[in-house]
C-alpha cells in the first residue's frame, strides 16, 4: 500500500474519464516493486533469504513471493516468465477490467524489474569473483535449466561468503531502488509501459553512468515492453563484455 501512496503522490490521479488500464496496471506493479525493495531493508529477511537460496534468488523465496499466504502459497510471484502477450491487452477499457486482470497486466513489468535486480546482483557477484561467468550464464538459460547443477554451484560459491553475498545483494537493492525512485519522479499519470521503460534507462544513465543499460534492455524487451525509441540493442555477449568493465 505504501507503493500505491508513492505513485499517487508522484504521478497524481488521472482526470475523470482518463483512467486507463496501463495506469492501473503500473500502479499494481509499482506497489509490488516497493514491497520487494522494502523487505530487503530488514537484515533478518536478507539473512534468511541468502541462507535458504545461497544466492540463487530465482528460487521461490521471501523476496519473489508477493503477499505470502503460507509457506507454499502467495498472491503473486515476481519471479515468473509472463510477457505482455500472455496477459490481458493493456488497451482493455477500464470498465471491462477486473481486479485480477489488473494484477495480471502488472506482472510482466514486475517480472522485468525483478529480473534486473537478480541480474545486477549476479553481475556484482561475478565482478567480485564470487561466482563464475559460466554460472551466471547457466543460471539464466530459458529452456530446461539444469536446476540441480546451478544450485550446487551456488552452494559451493556461497560457502563461507555470506557477508560478501549480502553486500552485493544490498548494493543491487540500492541501485534498483534509486533507479525506480528517479524514474517515477519523471512520470505523469499519462503514462505507458514504454515511457516507464525509458524513464528507467534514463535513471540508470544518470545514477550509474549506464552500467545497467543492457541488463534493463534485455529484461524489458524480453517481456515485450517496447521502448519509444531505437535502442541500439547489443547481443548478450556484447552486454557481458560491457558489464565486465562497468561500475555500479
Short mmCIF file of C-alpha atoms in Angstrom, two decimals:
data_model
loop_
_atom_site.label_atom_id
_atom_site.label_comp_id
_atom_site.label_asym_id
_atom_site.label_seq_id
_atom_site.Cartn_x
_atom_site.Cartn_y
_atom_site.Cartn_z
CA UNK A 1 0.00 0.00 0.00
CA UNK A 2 2.93 2.34 0.58
CA UNK A 3 3.84 1.85 -3.08
CA UNK A 4 0.37 2.98 -4.14
CA UNK A 5 0.75 6.06 -1.93
CA UNK A 6 4.07 6.91 -3.57
CA UNK A 7 2.56 6.71 -7.05
CA UNK A 8 -0.46 8.83 -6.15
CA UNK A 9 1.88 11.44 -4.65
CA UNK A 10 4.34 11.45 -7.55
CA UNK A 11 2.10 10.94 -10.58
CA UNK A 12 -1.21 12.24 -9.35
CA UNK A 13 -4.61 10.90 -10.35
CA UNK A 14 -5.90 10.98 -13.93
CA UNK A 15 -8.79 13.37 -14.60
CA UNK A 16 -12.26 11.87 -14.64
CA UNK A 17 -12.71 9.67 -17.68
CA UNK A 18 -8.95 9.50 -18.44
CA UNK A 19 -8.01 6.47 -16.30
CA UNK A 20 -6.72 3.65 -18.49
CA UNK A 21 -5.69 0.06 -17.92
CA UNK A 22 -1.97 0.80 -18.30
CA UNK A 23 -2.05 3.33 -15.45
CA UNK A 24 -3.88 0.90 -13.17
CA UNK A 25 -1.54 -1.97 -14.04
CA UNK A 26 1.52 0.23 -13.43
CA UNK A 27 0.09 1.12 -10.01
CA UNK A 28 -0.05 -2.55 -9.06
CA UNK A 29 3.45 -3.23 -10.36
CA UNK A 30 4.93 -0.24 -8.54
CA UNK A 31 3.32 -1.38 -5.30
CA UNK A 32 4.87 -4.84 -5.65
CA UNK A 33 8.26 -3.35 -6.51
CA UNK A 34 8.20 -1.15 -3.41
CA UNK A 35 7.41 -4.23 -1.34
CA UNK A 36 10.42 -6.05 -2.83
CA UNK A 37 12.82 -3.18 -2.18
CA UNK A 38 11.44 -2.50 1.30
CA UNK A 39 11.66 -6.09 2.50
CA UNK A 40 15.37 -6.11 1.64
CA UNK A 41 15.88 -3.40 4.27
CA UNK A 42 15.29 -6.00 7.00
CA UNK A 43 18.54 -7.76 7.92
CA UNK A 44 16.71 -10.81 9.22
CA UNK A 45 14.91 -11.24 5.89
CA UNK A 46 18.09 -10.79 3.84
CA UNK A 47 19.97 -13.27 6.03
CA UNK A 48 17.18 -15.84 5.81
CA UNK A 49 16.87 -15.32 2.05
CA UNK A 50 20.56 -15.97 1.44
CA UNK A 51 20.79 -18.85 3.92
CA UNK A 52 17.92 -20.58 2.09
CA UNK A 53 18.94 -19.86 -1.50
CA UNK A 54 22.74 -19.43 -1.25
CA UNK A 55 22.37 -16.54 -3.69
CA UNK A 56 20.23 -18.33 -6.28
CA UNK A 57 17.32 -15.95 -5.76
CA UNK A 58 15.30 -17.10 -8.75
CA UNK A 59 14.24 -19.91 -6.40
CA UNK A 60 10.90 -19.46 -4.62
CA UNK A 61 11.67 -17.35 -1.56
CA UNK A 62 10.57 -14.49 0.69
CA UNK A 63 11.63 -11.89 -1.86
CA UNK A 64 9.84 -13.01 -5.01
CA UNK A 65 6.66 -14.28 -3.35
CA UNK A 66 4.35 -11.25 -3.14
CA UNK A 67 1.62 -11.45 -0.49
CA UNK A 68 2.58 -14.74 1.14
CA UNK A 69 -0.44 -16.72 2.34
CA UNK A 70 1.51 -19.74 3.60
CA UNK A 71 4.86 -21.44 3.11
CA UNK A 72 3.75 -22.57 -0.33
CA UNK A 73 1.06 -20.10 -1.45
CA UNK A 74 1.18 -16.43 -2.37
CA UNK A 75 -0.90 -13.87 -4.24
CA UNK A 76 1.67 -13.19 -6.97
CA UNK A 77 5.19 -14.18 -7.99
CA UNK A 78 7.79 -11.65 -9.06
CA UNK A 79 9.90 -14.50 -10.40
CA UNK A 80 7.82 -15.62 -13.38
CA UNK A 81 8.03 -15.68 -17.16
CA UNK A 82 4.90 -13.72 -18.12
CA UNK A 83 5.13 -11.45 -21.15
CA UNK A 84 2.69 -8.79 -22.31
CA UNK A 85 1.39 -11.29 -24.89
CA UNK A 86 0.37 -13.60 -22.02
CA UNK A 87 -1.85 -11.13 -20.12
CA UNK A 88 -4.97 -9.10 -20.97
CA UNK A 89 -4.39 -6.34 -23.53
CA UNK A 90 -3.26 -3.09 -21.89
CA UNK A 91 -5.75 -1.28 -24.16
CA UNK A 92 -8.70 -3.05 -22.49
CA UNK A 93 -11.35 -0.48 -21.46
CA UNK A 94 -11.26 0.09 -17.71
CA UNK A 95 -14.98 -0.66 -17.42
CA UNK A 96 -14.32 -4.22 -18.57
CA UNK A 97 -11.25 -4.68 -16.37
CA UNK A 98 -11.47 -6.86 -13.24
CA UNK A 99 -9.09 -6.58 -10.31
CA UNK A 100 -7.43 -9.94 -11.15
CA UNK A 101 -6.90 -8.75 -14.74
CA UNK A 102 -5.32 -5.54 -13.49
CA UNK A 103 -2.89 -7.55 -11.36
CA UNK A 104 -2.17 -9.89 -14.28
CA UNK A 105 -1.31 -6.93 -16.51
CA UNK A 106 1.17 -5.71 -13.90
CA UNK A 107 3.19 -8.90 -13.76
CA UNK A 108 5.34 -8.57 -16.92
CA UNK A 109 6.64 -5.20 -15.67
CA UNK A 110 7.15 -6.51 -12.13
CA UNK A 111 8.93 -9.56 -13.55
CA UNK A 112 11.23 -7.34 -15.61
CA UNK A 113 12.14 -5.27 -12.55
CA UNK A 114 12.82 -8.43 -10.52
CA UNK A 115 14.99 -9.77 -13.35
CA UNK A 116 17.01 -6.53 -13.28
CA UNK A 117 17.56 -6.96 -9.54
CA UNK A 118 18.75 -10.56 -9.97
CA UNK A 119 20.94 -9.81 -13.00
CA UNK A 120 22.61 -6.81 -11.33
CA UNK A 121 23.17 -8.88 -8.18
CA UNK A 122 24.74 -11.71 -10.16
CA UNK A 123 26.83 -9.29 -12.21
CA UNK A 124 28.20 -7.89 -8.97
CA UNK A 125 28.98 -11.42 -7.77
CA UNK A 126 30.88 -12.06 -11.00
CA UNK A 127 32.78 -8.78 -10.84
CA UNK A 128 33.75 -9.50 -7.22
CA UNK A 129 34.95 -13.00 -8.10
CA UNK A 130 32.23 -14.70 -6.03
CA UNK A 131 30.65 -16.70 -8.87
CA UNK A 132 31.96 -17.60 -12.31
CA UNK A 133 30.76 -16.10 -15.56
CA UNK A 134 29.81 -19.65 -16.58
CA UNK A 135 27.46 -19.98 -13.60
CA UNK A 136 25.95 -16.58 -14.34
CA UNK A 137 25.26 -17.68 -17.92
CA UNK A 138 23.98 -21.11 -16.88
CA UNK A 139 21.52 -19.70 -14.34
CA UNK A 140 19.58 -17.73 -16.97
CA UNK A 141 19.01 -20.47 -19.53
CA UNK A 142 15.38 -20.18 -20.60
CA UNK A 143 14.80 -23.78 -21.68
CA UNK A 144 15.45 -26.81 -19.48
CA UNK A 145 17.68 -25.01 -16.97
CA UNK A 146 19.78 -27.57 -15.09
CA UNK A 147 18.41 -26.52 -11.69
CA UNK A 148 20.30 -29.04 -9.56
CA UNK A 149 23.61 -28.19 -11.22
CA UNK A 150 23.01 -24.44 -10.85
CA UNK A 151 22.07 -24.79 -7.19
CA UNK A 152 25.09 -26.99 -6.44
CA UNK A 153 27.36 -24.33 -7.95
CA UNK A 154 25.70 -21.59 -5.90
CA UNK A 155 26.06 -23.76 -2.78
CA UNK A 156 29.79 -24.06 -3.37
CA UNK A 157 30.25 -20.38 -4.18
CA UNK A 158 28.27 -19.20 -1.14
CA UNK A 159 30.02 -21.38 1.44
CA UNK A 160 31.84 -19.12 3.92
CA UNK A 161 30.98 -15.97 1.96
CA UNK A 162 27.64 -14.90 3.41
CA UNK A 163 28.71 -11.33 4.16
CA UNK A 164 30.11 -10.79 0.66
CA UNK A 165 26.95 -12.15 -0.99
CA UNK A 166 24.88 -9.97 1.34
CA UNK A 167 26.88 -6.88 0.45
CA UNK A 168 26.32 -7.50 -3.26
CA UNK A 169 22.58 -8.01 -2.76
CA UNK A 170 22.24 -4.81 -0.73
CA UNK A 171 24.19 -2.89 -3.38
CA UNK A 172 21.86 -4.27 -6.06
CA UNK A 173 18.87 -3.29 -3.91
CA UNK A 174 20.15 0.27 -3.54
CA UNK A 175 20.90 0.58 -7.26
CA UNK A 176 17.43 -0.62 -8.27
CA UNK A 177 15.63 1.36 -5.56
CA UNK A 178 17.31 4.58 -6.61
CA UNK A 179 16.57 3.89 -10.29
CA UNK A 180 12.89 3.29 -9.55
CA UNK A 181 12.63 6.44 -7.43
CA UNK A 182 14.40 8.58 -10.02
CA UNK A 183 12.31 7.14 -12.86
CA UNK A 184 8.97 7.57 -11.11
CA UNK A 185 9.73 11.23 -10.37
CA UNK A 186 9.79 11.93 -14.11
CA UNK A 187 6.48 10.22 -14.93
CA UNK A 188 2.96 11.60 -15.03
CA UNK A 189 -0.42 9.90 -14.83
CA UNK A 190 -0.47 9.89 -18.67
CA UNK A 191 2.00 7.03 -18.90
CA UNK A 192 2.69 3.88 -20.85
CA UNK A 193 4.94 0.92 -20.14
CA UNK A 194 7.23 2.25 -22.87
CA UNK A 195 7.56 5.57 -21.01
CA UNK A 196 8.26 3.69 -17.78
CA UNK A 197 11.00 1.69 -19.50
CA UNK A 198 12.54 4.85 -20.99
CA UNK A 199 12.48 6.53 -17.57
CA UNK A 200 14.29 3.56 -16.01
CA UNK A 201 17.02 3.70 -18.67
CA UNK A 202 17.38 7.44 -18.13
CA UNK A 203 17.67 6.91 -14.37
CA UNK A 204 20.35 4.25 -14.87
CA UNK A 205 22.30 6.62 -17.12
CA UNK A 206 22.06 9.45 -14.56
CA UNK A 207 22.83 7.38 -11.46
CA UNK A 208 25.18 4.67 -12.73
CA UNK A 209 26.57 6.01 -15.97
CA UNK A 210 24.53 3.46 -17.93
CA UNK A 211 26.09 0.43 -16.22
CA UNK A 212 22.75 -1.38 -16.13
CA UNK A 213 21.51 -0.37 -19.59
CA UNK A 214 21.96 -3.70 -21.32
CA UNK A 215 20.53 -5.63 -18.37
CA UNK A 216 17.47 -3.37 -18.36
CA UNK A 217 17.02 -3.59 -22.12
CA UNK A 218 17.29 -7.35 -22.12
CA UNK A 219 14.80 -7.72 -19.27
CA UNK A 220 12.25 -5.23 -20.62
CA UNK A 221 12.35 -6.27 -24.27
CA UNK A 222 12.14 -9.97 -23.40
CA UNK A 223 8.86 -9.20 -21.62
CA UNK A 224 7.52 -7.47 -24.72
CA UNK A 225 7.85 -3.98 -23.23
CA UNK A 226 8.91 -1.85 -26.18
CA UNK A 227 10.66 1.49 -25.83
CA UNK A 228 9.56 4.66 -27.65
CA UNK A 229 12.95 4.99 -29.39
CA UNK A 230 15.61 2.90 -31.12
CA UNK A 231 17.64 1.03 -28.52
CA UNK A 232 20.75 0.03 -30.41
CA UNK A 233 20.45 -3.22 -28.50
CA UNK A 234 23.57 -5.35 -28.46
CA UNK A 235 23.90 -9.10 -28.27
CA UNK A 236 24.12 -10.81 -24.92
CA UNK A 237 27.85 -11.45 -25.30
CA UNK A 238 28.43 -7.78 -26.11
CA UNK A 239 26.47 -6.88 -22.98
CA UNK A 240 28.65 -9.20 -20.91
CA UNK A 241 31.80 -7.53 -22.24
CA UNK A 242 30.40 -4.12 -21.32
CA UNK A 243 29.23 -5.20 -17.89
CA UNK A 244 32.57 -6.77 -17.03
CA UNK A 245 34.20 -3.38 -17.32
CA UNK A 246 31.28 -1.48 -15.77
CA UNK A 247 30.92 0.04 -12.34
CA UNK A 248 27.76 0.16 -10.31
#
